[in-house]
Amino acid sequence: MNGEPLCILLVEDNPDHAELAMRNLDDGKLANRIFHVEDGEAALDFLNHRGVYADPGEYPRPHLILLDLRLPKVDGIEVLKAVKASEELKAIPVVILTTSAAERDLAQAYQNYANSYLTKPVDFDSFSELLRDMGFYWLAWNKRPW
């Protein structure tokens, strides 16, 4: 990583879920920067340095994307497809973090090359533990080529 700050992009439209996720990731000191966008269109703009996210110095490519499925404007599966179809983006791990435990959603996520699929627990402590463990795995223990 060459001392590069670790960055997470959280794509989550529910403000309560976003706040809880950011608080837990920040408390765990798992990333130097956590960026949050509320819809799929903003996620694609962020990842492709378009519009308000045009400055790659201010909005660097994340090392991990946490992606909800049910999003306004562009849904999570469409964001996932775009990321995995891009030569520049496809190596970024995409973890689906959603309330849906539907088999159809799970299958569709993996068919489109999601790196992991996590269902959000309903209680605070379990959700906090999930985020902490997930963060350690993807940002500390998992080996990346960059």
PDB file of C-alpha atoms in Angstrom:
ATOM      1  CA  MET A   1       0.000   0.000   0.000  1.00  0.00           C
ATOM      2  CA  ASN A   2       3.061   2.275   0.253  1.00  0.00           C
ATOM      3  CA  GLY A   3       1.582   4.235   3.175  1.00  0.00           C
ATOM      4  CA  GLU A   4      -1.444   5.196   1.105  1.00  0.00           C
ATOM      5  CA  PRO A   5      -4.479   6.068   3.263  1.00  0.00           C
ATOM      6  CA  LEU A   6      -7.152   3.363   3.267  1.00  0.00           C
ATOM      7  CA  CYS A   7     -10.483   4.550   1.905  1.00  0.00           C
ATOM      8  CA  ILE A   8     -13.978   3.074   2.015  1.00  0.00           C
ATOM      9  CA  LEU A   9     -16.925   4.111  -0.121  1.00  0.00           C
ATOM     10  CA  LEU A  10     -20.226   3.486   1.671  1.00  0.00           C
ATOM     11  CA  VAL A  11     -23.223   3.507  -0.671  1.00  0.00           C
ATOM     12  CA  GLU A  12     -26.256   3.609   1.621  1.00  0.00           C
ATOM     13  CA  ASP A  13     -29.509   5.553   1.351  1.00  0.00           C
ATOM     14  CA  ASN A  14     -30.764   4.896   4.891  1.00  0.00           C
ATOM     15  CA  PRO A  15     -29.275   7.668   7.074  1.00  0.00           C
ATOM     16  CA  ASP A  16     -29.511   5.572  10.266  1.00  0.00           C
ATOM     17  CA  HIS A  17     -27.696   2.618   8.691  1.00  0.00           C
ATOM     18  CA  ALA A  18     -25.096   4.951   7.195  1.00  0.00           C
ATOM     19  CA  GLU A  19     -24.440   6.681  10.517  1.00  0.00           C
ATOM     20  CA  LEU A  20     -24.114   3.375  12.339  1.00  0.00           C
ATOM     21  CA  ALA A  21     -21.765   1.983   9.694  1.00  0.00           C
ATOM     22  CA  MET A  22     -19.564   5.075   9.604  1.00  0.00           C
ATOM     23  CA  ARG A  23     -19.405   5.283  13.383  1.00  0.00           C
ATOM     24  CA  ASN A  24     -18.358   1.638  13.721  1.00  0.00           C
ATOM     25  CA  LEU A  25     -15.805   1.805  10.927  1.00  0.00           C
ATOM     26  CA  ASP A  26     -14.367   5.001  12.374  1.00  0.00           C
ATOM     27  CA  ASP A  27     -14.291   3.602  15.923  1.00  0.00           C
ATOM     28  CA  GLY A  28     -12.438   0.540  14.653  1.00  0.00           C
ATOM     29  CA  LYS A  29      -9.829   2.760  12.967  1.00  0.00           C
ATOM     30  CA  LEU A  30     -10.146   0.542   9.886  1.00  0.00           C
ATOM     31  CA  ALA A  31      -9.898   3.281   7.286  1.00  0.00           C
ATOM     32  CA  ASN A  32      -8.337   6.702   7.121  1.00  0.00           C
ATOM     33  CA  ARG A  33     -11.241   8.057   5.094  1.00  0.00           C
ATOM     34  CA  ILE A  34     -14.845   6.956   4.772  1.00  0.00           C
ATOM     35  CA  PHE A  35     -16.898   8.479   1.984  1.00  0.00           C
ATOM     36  CA  HIS A  36     -20.663   8.180   1.995  1.00  0.00           C
ATOM     37  CA  VAL A  37     -23.037   8.606  -0.936  1.00  0.00           C
ATOM     38  CA  GLU A  38     -26.805   8.071  -0.802  1.00  0.00           C
ATOM     39  CA  ASP A  39     -27.631   6.703  -4.248  1.00  0.00           C
ATOM     40  CA  GLY A  40     -26.222   4.605  -7.055  1.00  0.00           C
ATOM     41  CA  GLU A  41     -25.787   7.502  -9.449  1.00  0.00           C
ATOM     42  CA  ALA A  42     -23.596   9.357  -6.935  1.00  0.00           C
ATOM     43  CA  ALA A  43     -21.596   6.146  -6.365  1.00  0.00           C
ATOM     44  CA  LEU A  44     -20.838   5.863 -10.076  1.00  0.00           C
ATOM     45  CA  ASP A  45     -19.953   9.555 -10.250  1.00  0.00           C
ATOM     46  CA  PHE A  46     -17.612   9.139  -7.276  1.00  0.00           C
ATOM     47  CA  LEU A  47     -15.926   6.057  -8.723  1.00  0.00           C
ATOM     48  CA  ASN A  48     -15.514   7.597 -12.172  1.00  0.00           C
ATOM     49  CA  HIS A  49     -14.482  11.065 -10.944  1.00  0.00           C
ATOM     50  CA  ARG A  50     -17.433  12.871 -12.496  1.00  0.00           C
ATOM     51  CA  GLY A  51     -19.295  16.001 -11.452  1.00  0.00           C
ATOM     52  CA  VAL A  52     -18.692  17.106  -7.884  1.00  0.00           C
ATOM     53  CA  TYR A  53     -16.355  14.101  -7.442  1.00  0.00           C
ATOM     54  CA  ALA A  54     -14.071  15.053 -10.350  1.00  0.00           C
ATOM     55  CA  ASP A  55     -10.995  15.724  -8.202  1.00  0.00           C
ATOM     56  CA  PRO A  56      -9.225  12.380  -7.558  1.00  0.00           C
ATOM     57  CA  GLY A  57      -7.101  14.046  -4.884  1.00  0.00           C
ATOM     58  CA  GLU A  58     -10.180  14.904  -2.873  1.00  0.00           C
ATOM     59  CA  TYR A  59     -12.158  11.777  -3.858  1.00  0.00           C
ATOM     60  CA  PRO A  60      -9.678   8.916  -4.308  1.00  0.00           C
ATOM     61  CA  ARG A  61     -10.601   5.471  -5.549  1.00  0.00           C
ATOM     62  CA  PRO A  62     -11.697   3.427  -2.541  1.00  0.00           C
ATOM     63  CA  HIS A  63     -10.008   0.250  -1.377  1.00  0.00           C
ATOM     64  CA  LEU A  64     -13.408  -1.194  -0.473  1.00  0.00           C
ATOM     65  CA  ILE A  65     -16.982  -0.496  -1.555  1.00  0.00           C
ATOM     66  CA  LEU A  66     -19.844  -1.253   0.847  1.00  0.00           C
ATOM     67  CA  LEU A  67     -22.925  -1.347  -1.347  1.00  0.00           C
ATOM     68  CA  ASP A  68     -26.603  -1.493  -0.428  1.00  0.00           C
ATOM     69  CA  LEU A  69     -28.899  -3.082  -3.003  1.00  0.00           C
ATOM     70  CA  ARG A  70     -32.021  -0.944  -2.695  1.00  0.00           C
ATOM     71  CA  LEU A  71     -30.867   2.488  -3.814  1.00  0.00           C
ATOM     72  CA  PRO A  72     -32.521   5.472  -5.479  1.00  0.00           C
ATOM     73  CA  LYS A  73     -31.628   6.527  -9.043  1.00  0.00           C
ATOM     74  CA  VAL A  74     -29.412   3.506  -9.877  1.00  0.00           C
ATOM     75  CA  ASP A  75     -29.874   0.302  -7.880  1.00  0.00           C
ATOM     76  CA  GLY A  76     -27.046  -1.580  -6.230  1.00  0.00           C
ATOM     77  CA  ILE A  77     -26.910  -4.411  -8.775  1.00  0.00           C
ATOM     78  CA  GLU A  78     -26.464  -1.885 -11.594  1.00  0.00           C
ATOM     79  CA  VAL A  79     -23.654  -0.202  -9.651  1.00  0.00           C
ATOM     80  CA  LEU A  80     -22.044  -3.603  -9.081  1.00  0.00           C
ATOM     81  CA  LYS A  81     -22.302  -4.458 -12.791  1.00  0.00           C
ATOM     82  CA  ALA A  82     -20.681  -1.147 -13.754  1.00  0.00           C
ATOM     83  CA  VAL A  83     -17.830  -1.601 -11.279  1.00  0.00           C
ATOM     84  CA  LYS A  84     -17.068  -5.153 -12.343  1.00  0.00           C
ATOM     85  CA  ALA A  85     -17.283  -4.242 -16.067  1.00  0.00           C
ATOM     86  CA  SER A  86     -14.676  -1.493 -15.684  1.00  0.00           C
ATOM     87  CA  GLU A  87     -11.000  -2.342 -16.124  1.00  0.00           C
ATOM     88  CA  GLU A  88     -10.115   0.502 -13.748  1.00  0.00           C
ATOM     89  CA  LEU A  89     -12.566  -0.481 -11.011  1.00  0.00           C
ATOM     90  CA  LYS A  90     -13.100  -4.229 -11.131  1.00  0.00           C
ATOM     91  CA  ALA A  91     -10.305  -5.096  -8.683  1.00  0.00           C
ATOM     92  CA  ILE A  92     -11.946  -3.056  -5.903  1.00  0.00           C
ATOM     93  CA  PRO A  93     -13.704  -5.460  -3.513  1.00  0.00           C
ATOM     94  CA  VAL A  94     -17.453  -4.869  -3.429  1.00  0.00           C
ATOM     95  CA  VAL A  95     -19.244  -6.066  -0.321  1.00  0.00           C
ATOM     96  CA  ILE A  96     -23.012  -6.080  -0.546  1.00  0.00           C
ATOM     97  CA  LEU A  97     -24.340  -4.826   2.792  1.00  0.00           C
ATOM     98  CA  THR A  98     -28.110  -5.052   2.735  1.00  0.00           C
ATOM     99  CA  THR A  99     -31.213  -5.919   4.719  1.00  0.00           C
ATOM    100  CA  SER A 100     -32.298  -8.393   2.028  1.00  0.00           C
ATOM    101  CA  ALA A 101     -31.842 -12.077   2.745  1.00  0.00           C
ATOM    102  CA  ALA A 102     -33.721 -13.022  -0.438  1.00  0.00           C
ATOM    103  CA  GLU A 103     -32.121 -15.867  -2.366  1.00  0.00           C
ATOM    104  CA  ARG A 104     -32.759 -13.996  -5.634  1.00  0.00           C
ATOM    105  CA  ASP A 105     -30.759 -10.965  -4.437  1.00  0.00           C
ATOM    106  CA  LEU A 106     -27.933 -13.141  -3.151  1.00  0.00           C
ATOM    107  CA  ALA A 107     -27.704 -15.082  -6.423  1.00  0.00           C
ATOM    108  CA  GLN A 108     -27.876 -11.927  -8.531  1.00  0.00           C
ATOM    109  CA  ALA A 109     -25.102 -10.288  -6.499  1.00  0.00           C
ATOM    110  CA  TYR A 110     -22.729 -13.222  -6.905  1.00  0.00           C
ATOM    111  CA  GLN A 111     -23.629 -13.655 -10.587  1.00  0.00           C
ATOM    112  CA  ASN A 112     -22.396 -10.108 -11.024  1.00  0.00           C
ATOM    113  CA  TYR A 113     -19.133 -10.744  -9.166  1.00  0.00           C
ATOM    114  CA  ALA A 114     -19.812  -9.343  -5.711  1.00  0.00           C
ATOM    115  CA  ASN A 115     -16.908 -10.211  -3.436  1.00  0.00           C
ATOM    116  CA  SER A 116     -19.121 -10.799  -0.426  1.00  0.00           C
ATOM    117  CA  TYR A 117     -22.779 -10.587   0.604  1.00  0.00           C
ATOM    118  CA  LEU A 118     -23.677  -9.597   4.141  1.00  0.00           C
ATOM    119  CA  THR A 119     -27.161  -9.231   5.568  1.00  0.00           C
ATOM    120  CA  LYS A 120     -27.433  -6.420   8.104  1.00  0.00           C
ATOM    121  CA  PRO A 121     -28.351  -7.727  11.542  1.00  0.00           C
ATOM    122  CA  VAL A 122     -31.259  -5.961  13.207  1.00  0.00           C
ATOM    123  CA  ASP A 123     -29.623  -5.342  16.575  1.00  0.00           C
ATOM    124  CA  PHE A 124     -26.938  -2.734  17.200  1.00  0.00           C
ATOM    125  CA  ASP A 125     -24.326  -5.001  18.798  1.00  0.00           C
ATOM    126  CA  SER A 126     -24.482  -7.611  16.039  1.00  0.00           C
ATOM    127  CA  PHE A 127     -24.317  -4.944  13.336  1.00  0.00           C
ATOM    128  CA  SER A 128     -21.311  -3.354  15.047  1.00  0.00           C
ATOM    129  CA  GLU A 129     -19.552  -6.711  15.307  1.00  0.00           C
ATOM    130  CA  LEU A 130     -20.282  -7.504  11.648  1.00  0.00           C
ATOM    131  CA  LEU A 131     -18.802  -4.192  10.483  1.00  0.00           C
ATOM    132  CA  ARG A 132     -15.740  -4.557  12.664  1.00  0.00           C
ATOM    133  CA  ASP A 133     -15.036  -8.109  11.486  1.00  0.00           C
ATOM    134  CA  MET A 134     -15.748  -7.256   7.852  1.00  0.00           C
ATOM    135  CA  GLY A 135     -13.454  -4.248   7.992  1.00  0.00           C
ATOM    136  CA  PHE A 136     -10.596  -6.210   9.511  1.00  0.00           C
ATOM    137  CA  TYR A 137     -10.935  -8.915   6.907  1.00  0.00           C
ATOM    138  CA  TRP A 138     -11.064  -6.692   3.809  1.00  0.00           C
ATOM    139  CA  LEU A 139      -8.699  -3.923   4.928  1.00  0.00           C
ATOM    140  CA  ALA A 140      -6.253  -5.603   7.286  1.00  0.00           C
ATOM    141  CA  TRP A 141      -6.071  -9.343   6.663  1.00  0.00           C
ATOM    142  CA  ASN A 142      -6.964  -9.666   2.975  1.00  0.00           C
ATOM    143  CA  LYS A 143      -4.017  -9.275   0.578  1.00  0.00           C
ATOM    144  CA  ARG A 144      -4.448  -6.930  -2.371  1.00  0.00           C
ATOM    145  CA  PRO A 145      -2.339  -6.501  -5.499  1.00  0.00           C
ATOM    146  CA  TRP A 146      -2.035  -2.742  -5.042  1.00  0.00           C
TER     147      TRP A 146
END
